[in-house]
PDB file of C-alpha atoms in Angstrom:
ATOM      1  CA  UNK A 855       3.569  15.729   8.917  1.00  0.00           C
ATOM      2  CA  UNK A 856       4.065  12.010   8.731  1.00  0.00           C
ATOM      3  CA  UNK A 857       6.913  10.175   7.357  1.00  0.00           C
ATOM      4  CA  UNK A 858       6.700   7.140   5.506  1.00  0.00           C
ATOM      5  CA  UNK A 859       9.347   4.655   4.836  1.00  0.00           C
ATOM      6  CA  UNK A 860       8.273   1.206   2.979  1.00  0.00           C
ATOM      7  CA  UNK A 861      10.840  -2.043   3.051  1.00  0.00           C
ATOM      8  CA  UNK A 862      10.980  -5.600   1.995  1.00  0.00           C
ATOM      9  CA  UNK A 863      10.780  -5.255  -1.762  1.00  0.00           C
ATOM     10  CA  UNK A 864      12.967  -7.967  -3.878  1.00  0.00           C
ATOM     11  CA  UNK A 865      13.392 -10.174  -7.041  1.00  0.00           C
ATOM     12  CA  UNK A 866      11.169 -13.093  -6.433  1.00  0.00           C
ATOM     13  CA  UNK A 867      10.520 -15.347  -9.229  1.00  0.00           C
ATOM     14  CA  UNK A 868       6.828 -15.833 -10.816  1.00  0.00           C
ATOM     15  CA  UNK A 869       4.152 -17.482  -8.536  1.00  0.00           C
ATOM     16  CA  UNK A 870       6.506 -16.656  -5.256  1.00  0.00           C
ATOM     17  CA  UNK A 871       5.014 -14.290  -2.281  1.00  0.00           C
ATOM     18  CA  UNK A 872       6.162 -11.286  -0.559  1.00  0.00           C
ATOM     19  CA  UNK A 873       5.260  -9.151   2.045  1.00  0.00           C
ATOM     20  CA  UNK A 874       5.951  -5.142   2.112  1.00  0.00           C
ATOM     21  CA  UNK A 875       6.508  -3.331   5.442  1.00  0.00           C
ATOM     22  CA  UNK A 876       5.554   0.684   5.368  1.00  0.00           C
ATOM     23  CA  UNK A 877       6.715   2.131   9.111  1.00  0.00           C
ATOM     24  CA  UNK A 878       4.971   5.254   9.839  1.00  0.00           C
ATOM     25  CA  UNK A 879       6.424   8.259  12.185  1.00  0.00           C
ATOM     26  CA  UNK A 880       5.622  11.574  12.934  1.00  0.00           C
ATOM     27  CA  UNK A 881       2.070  13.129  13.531  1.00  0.00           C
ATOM     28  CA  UNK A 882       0.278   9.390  13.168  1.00  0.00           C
ATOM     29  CA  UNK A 883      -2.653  10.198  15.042  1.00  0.00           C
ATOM     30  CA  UNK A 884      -3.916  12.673  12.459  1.00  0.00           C
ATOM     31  CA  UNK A 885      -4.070   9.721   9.504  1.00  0.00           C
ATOM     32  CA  UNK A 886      -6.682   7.002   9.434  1.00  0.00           C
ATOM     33  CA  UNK A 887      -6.238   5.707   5.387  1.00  0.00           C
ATOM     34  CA  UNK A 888      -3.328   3.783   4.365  1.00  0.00           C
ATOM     35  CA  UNK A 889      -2.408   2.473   0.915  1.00  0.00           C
ATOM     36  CA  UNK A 890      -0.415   0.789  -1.769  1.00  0.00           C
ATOM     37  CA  UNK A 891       0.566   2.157  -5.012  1.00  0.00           C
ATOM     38  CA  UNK A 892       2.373   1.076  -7.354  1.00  0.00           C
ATOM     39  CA  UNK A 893       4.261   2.028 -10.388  1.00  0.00           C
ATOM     40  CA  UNK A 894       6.570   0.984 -13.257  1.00  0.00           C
ATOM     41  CA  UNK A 895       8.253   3.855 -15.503  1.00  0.00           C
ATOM     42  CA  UNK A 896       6.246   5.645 -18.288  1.00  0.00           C
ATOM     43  CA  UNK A 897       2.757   4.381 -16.947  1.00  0.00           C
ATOM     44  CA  UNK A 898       0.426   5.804 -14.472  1.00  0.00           C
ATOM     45  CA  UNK A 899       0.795   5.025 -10.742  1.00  0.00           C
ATOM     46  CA  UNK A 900      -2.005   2.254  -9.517  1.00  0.00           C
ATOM     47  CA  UNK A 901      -3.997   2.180  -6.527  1.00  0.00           C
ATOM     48  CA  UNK A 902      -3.115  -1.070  -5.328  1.00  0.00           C
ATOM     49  CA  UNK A 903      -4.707  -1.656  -1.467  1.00  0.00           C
ATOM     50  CA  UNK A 904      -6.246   0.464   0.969  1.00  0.00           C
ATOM     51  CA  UNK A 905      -7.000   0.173   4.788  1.00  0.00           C
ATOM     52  CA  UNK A 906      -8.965   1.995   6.935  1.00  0.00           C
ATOM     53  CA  UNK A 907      -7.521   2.128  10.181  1.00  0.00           C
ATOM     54  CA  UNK A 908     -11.413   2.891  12.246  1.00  0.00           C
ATOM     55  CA  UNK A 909     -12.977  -0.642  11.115  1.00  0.00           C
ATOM     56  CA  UNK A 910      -9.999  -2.331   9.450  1.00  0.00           C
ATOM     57  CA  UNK A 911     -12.127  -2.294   6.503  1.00  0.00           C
ATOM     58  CA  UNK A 912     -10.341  -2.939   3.130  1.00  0.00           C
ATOM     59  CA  UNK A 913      -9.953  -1.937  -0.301  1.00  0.00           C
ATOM     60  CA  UNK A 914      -8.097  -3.420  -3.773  1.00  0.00           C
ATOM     61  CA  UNK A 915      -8.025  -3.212  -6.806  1.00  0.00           C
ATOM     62  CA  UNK A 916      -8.871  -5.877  -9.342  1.00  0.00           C
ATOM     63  CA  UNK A 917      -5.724  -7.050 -10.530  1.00  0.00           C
ATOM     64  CA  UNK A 918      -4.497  -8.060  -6.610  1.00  0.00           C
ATOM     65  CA  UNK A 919      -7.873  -9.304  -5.495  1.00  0.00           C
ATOM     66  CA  UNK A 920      -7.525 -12.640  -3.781  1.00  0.00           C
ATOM     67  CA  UNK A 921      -3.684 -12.516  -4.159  1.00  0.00           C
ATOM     68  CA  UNK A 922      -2.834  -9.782  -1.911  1.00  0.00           C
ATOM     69  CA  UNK A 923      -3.705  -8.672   1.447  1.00  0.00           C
ATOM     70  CA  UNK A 924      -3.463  -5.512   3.557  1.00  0.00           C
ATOM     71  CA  UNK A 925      -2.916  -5.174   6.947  1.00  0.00           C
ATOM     72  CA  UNK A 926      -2.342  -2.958  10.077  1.00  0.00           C
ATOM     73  CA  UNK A 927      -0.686  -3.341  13.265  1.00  0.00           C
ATOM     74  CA  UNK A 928      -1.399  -0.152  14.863  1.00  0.00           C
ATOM     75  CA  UNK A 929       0.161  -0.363  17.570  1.00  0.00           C
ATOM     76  CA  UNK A 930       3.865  -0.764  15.876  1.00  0.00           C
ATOM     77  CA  UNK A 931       2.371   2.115  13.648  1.00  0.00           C
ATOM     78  CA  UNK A 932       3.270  -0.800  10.662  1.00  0.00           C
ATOM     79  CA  UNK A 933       0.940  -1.357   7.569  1.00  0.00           C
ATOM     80  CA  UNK A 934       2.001  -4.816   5.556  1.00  0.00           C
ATOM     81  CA  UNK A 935       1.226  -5.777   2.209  1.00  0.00           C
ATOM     82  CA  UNK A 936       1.097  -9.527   1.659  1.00  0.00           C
ATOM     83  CA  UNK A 937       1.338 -10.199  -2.167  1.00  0.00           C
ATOM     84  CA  UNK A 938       1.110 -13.965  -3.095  1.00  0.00           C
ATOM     85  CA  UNK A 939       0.971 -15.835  -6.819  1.00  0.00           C
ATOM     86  CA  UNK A 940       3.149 -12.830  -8.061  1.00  0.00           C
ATOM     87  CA  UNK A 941       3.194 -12.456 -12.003  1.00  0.00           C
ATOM     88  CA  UNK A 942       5.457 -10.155 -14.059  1.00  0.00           C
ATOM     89  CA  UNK A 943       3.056  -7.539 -14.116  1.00  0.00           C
ATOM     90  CA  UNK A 944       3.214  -6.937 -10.363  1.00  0.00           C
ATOM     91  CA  UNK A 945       6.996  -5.805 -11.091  1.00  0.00           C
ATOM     92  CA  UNK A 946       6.744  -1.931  -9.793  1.00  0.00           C
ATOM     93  CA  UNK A 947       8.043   0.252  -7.468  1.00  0.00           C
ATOM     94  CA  UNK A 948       5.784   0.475  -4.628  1.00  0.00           C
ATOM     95  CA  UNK A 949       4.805   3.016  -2.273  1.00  0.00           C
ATOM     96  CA  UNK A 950       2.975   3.468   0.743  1.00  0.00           C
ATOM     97  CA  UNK A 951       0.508   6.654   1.658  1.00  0.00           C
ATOM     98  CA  UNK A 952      -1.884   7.964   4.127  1.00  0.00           C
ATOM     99  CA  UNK A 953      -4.210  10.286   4.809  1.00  0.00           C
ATOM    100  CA  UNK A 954      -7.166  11.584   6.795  1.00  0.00           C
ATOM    101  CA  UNK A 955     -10.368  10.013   5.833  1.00  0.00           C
ATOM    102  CA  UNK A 956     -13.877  10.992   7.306  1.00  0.00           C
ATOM    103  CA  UNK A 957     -15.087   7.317   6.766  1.00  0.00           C
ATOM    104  CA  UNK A 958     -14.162   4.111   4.486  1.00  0.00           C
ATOM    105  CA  UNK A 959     -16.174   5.673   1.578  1.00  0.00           C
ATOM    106  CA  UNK A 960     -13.439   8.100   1.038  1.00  0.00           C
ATOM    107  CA  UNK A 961     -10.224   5.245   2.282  1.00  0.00           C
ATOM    108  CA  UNK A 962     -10.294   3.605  -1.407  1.00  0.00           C
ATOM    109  CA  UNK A 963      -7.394   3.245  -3.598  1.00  0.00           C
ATOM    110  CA  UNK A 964      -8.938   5.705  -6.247  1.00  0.00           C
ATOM    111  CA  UNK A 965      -9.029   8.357  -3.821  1.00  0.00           C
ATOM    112  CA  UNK A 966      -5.975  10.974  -3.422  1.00  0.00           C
ATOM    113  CA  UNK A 967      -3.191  10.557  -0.845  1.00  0.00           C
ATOM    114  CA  UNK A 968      -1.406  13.154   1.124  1.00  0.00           C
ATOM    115  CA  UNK A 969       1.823  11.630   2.849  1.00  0.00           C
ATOM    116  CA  UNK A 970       3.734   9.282   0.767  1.00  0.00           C
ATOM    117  CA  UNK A 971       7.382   6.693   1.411  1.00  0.00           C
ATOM    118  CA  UNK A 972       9.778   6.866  -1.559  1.00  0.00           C
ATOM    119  CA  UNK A 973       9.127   3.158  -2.101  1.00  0.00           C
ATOM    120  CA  UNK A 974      10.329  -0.379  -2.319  1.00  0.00           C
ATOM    121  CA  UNK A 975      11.182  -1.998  -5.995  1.00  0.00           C
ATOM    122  CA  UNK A 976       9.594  -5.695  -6.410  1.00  0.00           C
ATOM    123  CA  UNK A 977      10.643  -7.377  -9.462  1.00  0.00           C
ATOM    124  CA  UNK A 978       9.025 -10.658 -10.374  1.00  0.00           C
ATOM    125  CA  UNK A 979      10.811 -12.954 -12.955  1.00  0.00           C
ATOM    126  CA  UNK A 980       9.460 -15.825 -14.899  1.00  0.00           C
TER     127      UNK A 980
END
C-alpha cells in the first residue's frame, strides 16, 4: 500500500506558475511510475505528466507540453509538478498516482494507475 497526499494547489491568476508537491509513504519501494491527473467536474480525468523513477524519463500530454514539468526527488520520496503560463483551462483538481511499471513504455499518462492522493484544487483566473 502507498499513500499519497498532493499540496500546493491555489488561485493564481492567468499566465502565473505553480508548483504541486505529491509526498509519498508507505510501501514506496514497490512503485516506480508517478503521475498527474487532473480533473474538473462532469468531464473525464486527464493524464497530465508522468515520471519514471528508473531513468527519470518523462511523459505529458499535449496540452502541458513546454509549460509544465515533472520531477522527482527520491530521496524525500517527493514528486513536483511545475506548471508555468497557466490558462483557465488548467483549472482542475489534481491528483497524484503511482504504480509499478516494468519499463517507461508502460510509465505514460494513458496508462492505468493503482495508488492515488485525494488531490489539490488549482484555479486559474483571467
Amino acid at each position: 500500500q502507498v499513500e499519497l497526499v498532493e499540496s500546493g494547489g491555489a488561485s493564481v491568476q492567468a499566465g502565473g506558475s505553480l508548483r504541486l508537491s505529491c509526498a509519498a509513504d508507505g510501501y514506496t519501494n514497490g512503485v516506480n511510475c508517478m503521475g498527474w491527473f487532473r480533473q474538473v467536474p462532469g468531464k473525464e480525468r486527464e493524464g497530465v505528466a508522468a515520471i519514471y523513477s528508473s531513468d527519470g524519463s518523462a511523459d505529458y500530454a499535449d496540452s502541458v507540453k513546454g509549460r509544465f514539468t515533472i520531477s522527482q526527488d527520491t530521496v524525500k520520496k517527493q514528486t513536483y509538478l511545475q506548471m508555468t503560463d497557466l490558462n483557465v483551462e488548467d483549472t482542475a483538481k489534481y491528483y497524484c498516482a503511482t504504480k509499478w511499471a516494468p519499463s517507461d513504455r508502460l510509465c505514460k499518462v494513458r496508462s492505468p494507475f493503482l495508488y492515488w492522493g485525494q488531490g489539490t484544487e488549482v484555479t486559474v483566473s483571467s
